[in-house]
């Protein structure tokens, strides 16, 4: 089924599924996926643990084609000697593209009150790594320029404001 305006095709619903635009009929170029929802976020550290508050532990997402947008507010309820790489799970695996074309760093915000940082709001780098199901978090403006949020940065009542965009394989 095609939709035309003044004799020019503007959109087409393909019999195989998906929508194409402006006369394109290729299934490879069709928009064939849309999903939205929310999920339970979990924080993982190289060692130790960071526990999320049960009323601030969900993130929402929208997936259009291969593009995924994740956002929400997380609140930490407890920590137990967290150190090293600190990650939050994503709803879909990040795509694995040529020459790391799917990698990205998105700025975010966090309020921290850990022992190695002055209480307050800081920029949080949210690094998306290809072929993984997580985003890695760093705090800017701390010891040595940027630190994992688990390296004595985070304590109970710290807050993370997540805003990440990335691509999946499909």
Backbone as a ProteinNet text record, in pm:
[ID]
protein_1_A
[PRIMARY]
XXXXXXXXXXXXXXXXXXXXXXXXXXXXXXXXXXXXXXXXXXXXXXXXXXXXXXXXXXXXXXXXXXXXXXXXXXXXXXXXXXXXXXXXXXXXXXXXXXXXXXXXXXXXXXXXXXXXXXXXXXXXXXXXXXXXXXXXXXXXXXXXXXXXXXXXXXXXXXXXXXXXXXXXXX
[TERTIARY]
85.1	0	90.4	65.9	147.3	61.2	122.9	57.4	126.1	44.6	99.9	42.3	124.3	81.8	122.5	24.9	48.5	124.5	88.2	147.4	282.1	338.2	468.1	448.4	509.6	498.3	572.8	503	561.8	588.3	504.3	521.9	462.5	516.7	467.5	472.2	364.7	363.8	395	508.3	552.9	474.3	451.7	379.8	460.3	593	679.8	690.6	628.8	633.7	726.7	694.6	777.8	721.3	774.5	732	855.2	840.9	947.8	896.3	988.3	951.7	1007.6	934.6	979	1017.4	937	957.3	1052.4	1117.4	1209.3	1126.3	1163.9	1091.5	1179.8	1301.1	1395.8	1359.7	1348	1319.7	1435.1	1558	1673.6	1660.9	1587.5	1570.6	1437.1	1360.5	1227.7	1234.2	1142.8	1124.6	1032	1089.2	1010.8	1007.8	1047.1	1047.2	1022	931.5	905.8	868.2	929.5	898.8	928.8	849.2	877.2	841.2	908.6	881.4	975.2	978.9	1073.7	1127.3	1236.7	1300.4	1374.7	1403.7	1479.1	1625.9	1681.7	1824.4	1903	2022.2	2113.3	2250	2319.1	2453.2	2551.3	2655.6	2758.6	2893.1	2973.6	3108.8	3210.3	3336.1	3443	3454.2	3439.2	3431.8	3343.3	3290.6	3196.3	3059.3	2973.7	2838.7	2780.2	2687.2	2605.7	2461.2	2379.4	2239.1	2149.7	2052.3	1958.9	1837.7	1783.8	1660.6	1546.9	1464.1	1356.2	1251.4	1244.6	1148.6	1213.1	1345.4	1418.3	1514.5	1461.6	1549.1	1505.1	1417.1	1368.8	1408.7	1441.1	1471.4	1371	1337.8	1246.5	1327.2	1270	1338.1	1236.6	1285.1	1211.3	1306.3	1260.6	1341	1266.5	1329.3	1273.7	1376.4	1341.7	1439.5	1553.8	1676.6	1794.1	1832.2	1769	1804.4	1729.4	1804.7	1746	1779.1	1679.4	1695.7	1655.9	1744.9	1719.3	1731.3	1636.3	1647.7	1575.4	1609.9	1545.7	1636.7	1582.6	1655.7	1674.1	1798.5	1829.5	1880.5	1846.4	1893.3	1960.3	2076.4	2153.8	2105.6	2080	2037.3	2150.9	2247.6	2358.8	2477.6	2596.7	2718.6	2798	2874.8	2962.3	3096.9	3185.7	3322.3	3329.2	3249.8	3255	3383.2	3445.9	3563.9	3563.5	3638.9	3659.7	3545	3550.9	3451.6	3310.5	3228.7	3091.5	2996.7	2900.1	2810.7	2665.1	2577.5	2432.9	2384.9	2299.3	2248.6	2160.5	2157.3	2074.5	1967.7	1857.6	1750.7	1784.2	1880	1919.4	2071.7	2129.5	2273.7	2312.7	2422.6	2475.8	2529.7	2505.5	2552.2	2703.6	2751.2	2894.4	2919.5	2967.6	2980.6	3127	3150	3284.9	3354.2	3480	3563.5	3497.5	3434.4	3366.6	3266.3	3200.2	3101.8	2982.9	2963.1	2850.8	2885.8	3013.8	3055.2	3012.9	2983.1	2942.7	2965.9	2980.3	2983.8	2879.7	2788	2680.2	2697.8	2691.7	2701.5	2571.5	2584.7	2469.2	2497.2	2420.9	2434.6	2419	2489.8	2473.9	2493.8	2424.8	2449.1	2519.7	2639.9	2720	2754.9	2769.5	2810.9	2905.4	2993.1	3089.4	3206.9	3292.8	3402.6	3517.1	3527.7	3639.5	3598.5	3483.6	3432.9	3355.3	3360.1	3280.6	3135.2	3044.7	2903.1	2857.4	2783	2730.9	2702	2666.1	2632.1	2754.6	2769.7	2883.9	2837.7	2913.7	2890.2	2927.4	2842	2867.1	2882.1	2997.9	3015.4	2954.3	2867.5	2797.8	2851.5	2946.3	3016.1	2945.3	2902	2837.9	2946	2960.6	3064	2997.6	3050.5	2991.6	2986.1	2881.3	2863.3	2853.6	2799.5	2776.3	2631.6	2588.2	2453.3	2455	2555.7	2566.5	2623.8	2609.7	2672.3	2764.5	2887.9	2985.5	2982.4	2991	2976.1	3105	3139.5	3254.2	3207.2	3272.2	3241	3351.4	3315.1	3410.3	3437.2	3560	3593.9	3632.9	3679.1	3719.1	3868	3911.5	4051.6	4101.2	4213.9	4274.3	4182.5	4092.6	4009	3876.2	3876.4	3751.3	3771.1	3668.2	3675.6	3551.1	3564.9	3447.3	3359.2	3228.5	3142.2	3157.4	3211.9	3232.3	3354.2	3446.9	3573	3555.7	3484.5	3458.4	3387.3	3320.5	3245.7	3101.1	3049.2	2907.5	2882.9	2776.8	2732.2	2579.5	2520.6	2374.5	2320.1	2209.7	2138.5	2202.3	2307.6	2356.6	2251.5	2244.2	2144.7	2212.4	2163.2	2213.2	2098.9	2124.7	2025.7	2077	2015.5	2062.6	1992.8	2071.6	2020.1	2116.8	2088	2179.9	2108.4	2176.3	2126.5	2230.3	2186.8	2279.8	2207	2282.7	2225.2	2242.9	2143.7	2151.2	2185.6	2210.3	2235.3	2108.4	1994.9	1868.7	1763.3
-115.8	0	123.1	213.8	334.9	458.7	559.5	687.1	794	866.3	966.5	1104.1	1203.3	1342.5	1407.5	1462.6	1527.9	1435.9	1306.1	1210.2	1153.9	1200.9	1150.9	1063.1	944.3	853.3	908.1	914	965.3	852.8	748.6	637.4	511.2	395.7	267	167.7	90.5	-20.9	-145.3	-208.4	-324.5	-448.8	-537.6	-662.2	-751.7	-733.9	-812.5	-750.9	-635.3	-565.2	-446.4	-342.5	-223.2	-112.8	5.4	125.1	185	223.1	293.8	431.9	519.3	657.7	702.5	796	866.1	773.4	669.5	581.3	465.4	460	349.5	223.9	110.9	-14.7	-122.4	-88.7	-185.3	-221.8	-352.5	-395.6	-359.3	-351.2	-314.4	-172.1	-86.5	52.7	77.9	-27.4	-7.2	9.5	89.5	104	-9.7	-107.4	-227.7	-266	-172.1	-204.6	-79.2	-89.4	16.8	-49.9	-5.6	-61.9	42.8	43.2	128.5	53.5	88.7	21.7	69.6	-5	22.6	-109.2	-101.5	-223.1	-193.8	-299.9	-287.5	-268.1	-157.8	-131.4	-199.9	-245.3	-300.1	-236	-213.9	-157.1	-269.1	-281.1	-382.5	-312.5	-355.6	-300.7	-412.4	-373.8	-473.3	-552.7	-484.5	-552.7	-470	-533.4	-466.5	-457.3	-372.8	-361	-222.7	-188.1	-67.7	-113.4	-83.6	-125.8	-5.9	-26.2	81.7	79	197.4	213.5	151.7	70.2	0	89.3	217.4	309.7	397.7	384.9	460	366.2	253.4	153.6	115.6	192.4	159.2	267.4	223.1	313.9	289	391.7	375.5	377	318	316	327.7	378	379.1	328.6	230.3	174.1	197	268.9	292.8	239.9	133.1	68.8	16.8	58	16	115.4	232.3	338.6	323	323	306.6	428.9	482.3	593	541.5	554.7	510.5	631.8	648.6	758	726.4	803.2	788.6	831.9	827.3	864.5	741.2	716.9	607.8	666.9	600.6	646.5	529.7	556.3	453.3	442.7	319.9	300.9	252.6	179.3	128.3	95.1	100.3	58.8	-32.9	-122.4	-210.4	-217.4	-125.3	-118	-130.3	-51.8	-63.5	-2.3	-71.3	-18.3	-66.7	3.4	-38.1	-4.8	-64.9	-39.2	-55.5	46.7	47.3	60.5	-31.9	-33.9	-44.7	-3.9	-21.4	-97.8	-196.7	-278.1	-197.6	-239.7	-177.8	-277.2	-229.8	-322.5	-405.6	-359.9	-431.6	-427	-526.3	-529.9	-422.2	-354.1	-251.5	-321.4	-263.1	-321.6	-329.2	-421.6	-438.4	-398.6	-276.5	-221.1	-207.2	-178.7	-161.1	-41.9	-61.4	46.6	118	43.9	95	206.1	197.3	298.6	305.2	202.8	202.5	252.1	279.3	328.6	474.1	513.1	651.1	687	814.9	866.2	975.8	960.8	1056.8	1125.6	1257.6	1323.5	1308.5	1294.3	1286.2	1366.9	1343.6	1419.1	1325	1353.2	1277.1	1366.5	1333.5	1398.7	1295.8	1329.6	1234	1286.6	1193.4	1228.1	1121.8	1071.4	969.5	1030.4	943.8	990.7	1054	1029.3	1084.5	1203	1261	1369.8	1467.4	1595.1	1694.6	1675.1	1672	1653.2	1753.8	1705.4	1796	1726.6	1806.6	1755.4	1756.3	1650.2	1634.5	1578.2	1606.6	1546.2	1398.8	1313.5	1169.1	1129.5	1074.3	1021.3	883.3	861.3	735	671.1	580.2	521.2	393.3	394.7	278.6	200.1	74.7	-11.4	-112.3	-125.2	-217.3	-360.8	-430.9	-573.4	-606.1	-512.2	-535	-499.2	-533.7	-500.2	-400.4	-312.7	-217	-83.5	16.4	147.1	166	209.7	229.6	376.1	400.4	535	587.5	712.3	783.2	918.9	969.9	1103.1	1198.4	1307.5	1409	1507.8	1559.7	1662.7	1605.8	1481.4	1418.2	1387.1	1298.9	1259.1	1216.7	1269.4	1235	1258.4	1353.5	1388.6	1317.7	1184.5	1108.7	979.8	940.9	821.9	737.4	607.1	519.4	564.5	555.6	600.6	511.7	391.9	302.9	333.5	414.6	441	546.6	511	600.3	728.8	728.3	845.4	837.1	716.5	693.7	649.1	699.9	657.6	653.5	607.5	605.3	745.5	751.9	873.8	949	893.2	950.3	923.6	1010.5	996.8	1001.6	921.7	919	952.9	1044.5	1081.3	1026.8	919.8	847.2	901	923.2	967.9	917.4	801.3	732.7	700.9	725.8	686.6	598.2	485.3	393.8	314.9	236.2	154.1	5.6	-73.1	-218.3	-273.6	-404.2	-468.6	-469.9	-496.4	-508.7	-415.3
0	0	0	-91.4	-102.9	-76.9	-20.5	6.3	-77.3	-154.3	-244.3	-213.9	-245	-236.3	-367.8	-439.1	-567.4	-662.9	-662.8	-754.8	-712.6	-603.7	-556.9	-433.1	-436.9	-323.3	-202.3	-90.4	34.4	135.1	133.5	227.5	166.8	209.1	161	276.8	293.5	387.6	306.1	337.9	261.7	300.7	203.9	232.8	326.1	329.5	417.3	556.8	576.5	704.2	695.6	766.6	767.8	681.6	702.6	629.8	562.3	436.3	366	325.5	287.5	258.6	124.1	59.8	-61.5	-176.3	-198.3	-312.5	-288.5	-175.2	-143.9	-116.6	-176.8	-155.5	-93.3	-55.2	0	143.8	172.1	309	403	349.7	432.3	485.7	416.4	458	528.7	550	608.2	759.2	811	954.4	995.7	1067.9	1095.9	1243.4	1331	1473.5	1555	1650.4	1746.9	1878.3	1985.9	2117.3	2222.8	2327.6	2441.7	2567.8	2676.5	2803.1	2911.3	3020.6	3126.9	3180.1	3254.6	3304.2	3434.5	3510.8	3634.7	3602.4	3648.4	3629.5	3740.6	3707.5	3807.1	3787.6	3897.5	3894.1	3927.5	3846.8	3868.8	3879.6	3975.6	3995.6	3975.8	3948.6	3937.2	4066.6	4180	4308.7	4400.8	4504	4592.8	4528.1	4583.2	4527.9	4551.2	4463.2	4475.4	4461.6	4561.2	4562.3	4535.1	4446.8	4413.5	4505.6	4533.6	4609.1	4528	4590	4521.2	4457.8	4498.4	4436.2	4330.1	4310.3	4207.2	4134	4084	4020.9	3879.6	3820.1	3685.9	3586.5	3465.9	3355.7	3244.6	3168.7	3055.2	2925.8	2821	2691.4	2578.5	2465.6	2340	2233.3	2155.3	2046.5	1916.1	1823.7	1690.7	1592.1	1521.1	1434.3	1518.8	1487.4	1565.2	1673.7	1677.3	1770.8	1903.7	2014.7	2147.8	2232.3	2299.8	2393.9	2532.4	2631	2768.4	2859.5	2952.2	3047.4	3176.6	3278.9	3408.7	3521.2	3642.5	3762.9	3849.8	3893	3984.1	4115.1	4225.2	4356.4	4427.8	4485.2	4553.5	4698	4742	4881.3	4969.8	4911.3	4992.9	4903.7	4962.5	4893.2	4985.9	4925.5	5001.4	4930.3	4964.2	4910.2	4758.3	4683.6	4537.6	4480.5	4386.4	4317.8	4173.5	4090.4	3952.3	3859.4	3741.8	3636.9	3692.1	3671	3721.5	3603.2	3592.5	3477.1	3519.7	3428.1	3443	3320.4	3343.5	3233	3138.1	3011.4	2907.9	2863.8	2805	2764.8	2641.1	2557.8	2436.9	2425.4	2361.3	2339.6	2239	2267.1	2177.2	2052.5	1935.4	1810.2	1802.8	1720.8	1697.3	1552.5	1530.4	1396.9	1355.9	1230.1	1176.7	1241.3	1279.7	1335.4	1453.2	1540.5	1661.4	1631.2	1517.9	1478.5	1574.3	1656.6	1750.5	1889.1	1914.3	2046.4	2062.2	2184.9	2209.8	2355.4	2381.9	2517.7	2527.1	2621.5	2640.2	2775.3	2781.1	2910.9	2988.6	3118.4	3206.3	3331.6	3435.4	3558.4	3676.4	3783.9	3906.3	4026.4	4134.2	4262.2	4348.7	4397.7	4472.4	4610.1	4703.8	4839.1	4894	4810.2	4851.6	4926.5	4979.1	5063.9	4985.8	4854.9	4776.3	4691.2	4722.1	4638.8	4726.6	4691.3	4761.6	4721.1	4818.8	4788.5	4684.1	4585.3	4484.8	4353.2	4254	4121	4031.8	3951.4	3862.8	3728.5	3625	3494.6	3503.3	3450.2	3446.3	3300	3264.3	3129.4	3125.6	3027.4	3010.8	2883.1	2897.5	2783.6	2737.6	2612.4	2551.3	2477.1	2510.8	2452.9	2360.7	2238.5	2140	2190.9	2144	2169.2	2318.7	2398.3	2540.6	2572.2	2690.5	2735.1	2848.6	2850.3	2959.8	2913.5	3002.5	2986.3	3106.7	3082.3	3189.3	3232.1	3363.3	3417.7	3479	3443.5	3498.6	3548.5	3651.1	3701.6	3658.5	3595.5	3549.5	3662.4	3665.5	3763.2	3897.6	3899.3	4024	4017.5	4099.8	4107.1	3969.3	3925	3795.4	3676.4	3682.7	3567.8	3559.9	3566.8	3561.8	3640.3	3715.7	3800.2	3782.3	3802.9	3808.1	3923.5	3908.4	4017.8	4140.2	4123	4236.7	4319.5	4270.8	4341.8	4450.4	4556	4670.4	4630.3	4516.8	4470.6	4519.5	4524.8	4550.1	4694	4752.3	4885.3	4882.7	4990.6	5000.2	4972.7	4901.7	4863	4746.7	4684.6	4559.8	4452.7	4352.8	4246.2	4110.7	4017.9	3880.4	3786.6	3693.7	3593.2	3460.1	3413.4	3295.9	3171.3	3065.9	2937.4	2830.8	2774.3	2682.6	2551.7	2440.9	2308.9	2244.6	2187.3	2121	2013	1936.5	1829.3	1857.3	1816.8	1824.8	1686	1678.6	1549.3	1463.9	1529.1	1453.1	1507.5
[MASK]
++++++++++++++++++++++++++++++++++++++++++++++++++++++++++++++++++++++++++++++++++++++++++++++++++++++++++++++++++++++++++++++++++++++++++++++++++++++++++++++++++++++++++

